[in-house]
Phi, psi and omega in degrees: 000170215230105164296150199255141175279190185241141183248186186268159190276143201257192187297340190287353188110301186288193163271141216282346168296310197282355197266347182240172182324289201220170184192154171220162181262148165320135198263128178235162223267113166233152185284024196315152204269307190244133167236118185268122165245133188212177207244197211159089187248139165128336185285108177240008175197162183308345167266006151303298195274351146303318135000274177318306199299307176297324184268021173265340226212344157287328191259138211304158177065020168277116182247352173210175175218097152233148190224128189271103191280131152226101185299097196126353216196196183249128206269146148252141207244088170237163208235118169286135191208169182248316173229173170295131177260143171321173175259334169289335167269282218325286171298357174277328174270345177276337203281316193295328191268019179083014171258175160223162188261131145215175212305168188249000000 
C-alpha cells in the first residue's frame, strides 16, 4: 500500500489539499500492460482520492492508481493494469466511492 504524505494545515483552517488548486498522488511504479486515463469529478480533497484510489485498486487485475486532484474541476484519474478493465467496472467503481467520470 502506498503511504500518504501528511499535509500541512493551510492558513484558512483547512488541509492543506482542500486549500489549494491541485494535488496529486504518489505516482507508482508497475510494468503495467494497459494504462487507462478518465476524468473524475466532484473530489475535493486527499480523502476523495483515497476513496477513489481504494475502489479502483479493488478491481481485479489493478496494479496501480495514480490521481491528479483538481479541487473544483475534473480530477485525472489514470489506471495501471495486466488488461484491459471495462469502461463499465471503471465507472462503476469511481460511482461506488460516490464520483462520476468525465471526459478528461
Amino acid at each position: 500500500m502506498t503511504e500518504r504524505p501528511t499535509l500541512p494545515m493551510a492558513s484558512g483552517g483547512g488541509c492543506a489539499c482542500c486549500a489549494t488548486d491541485s494535488a496529486s498522488t504518489p505516482a507508482t511504479t508497475t510494468d503495467a500492460a494497459v494504462v487507462t486515463t478518465v476524468g473524475v469529478t466532484g473530489m475535493t480533497c486527499e480523502n476523495c482520492v483515497k476513496h477513489v484510489t481504494e475502489e479502483l485498486e479493488g478491481i481485479a487485475g489493478v496494479e496501480g492508481v495514480d490521481i491528479e486532484l483538481v479541487v473544483g474541476g475534473t480530477s485525472t484519474v489514470t489506471i495501471a493494469s495486466a488488461d484491459v478493465i471495462s469502461e463499465g467496472d471503471i465507472a462503476a467503481a469511481i460511482a461506488e466511492a460516490g464520483y462520476e467520470v468525465a471526459p478528461v
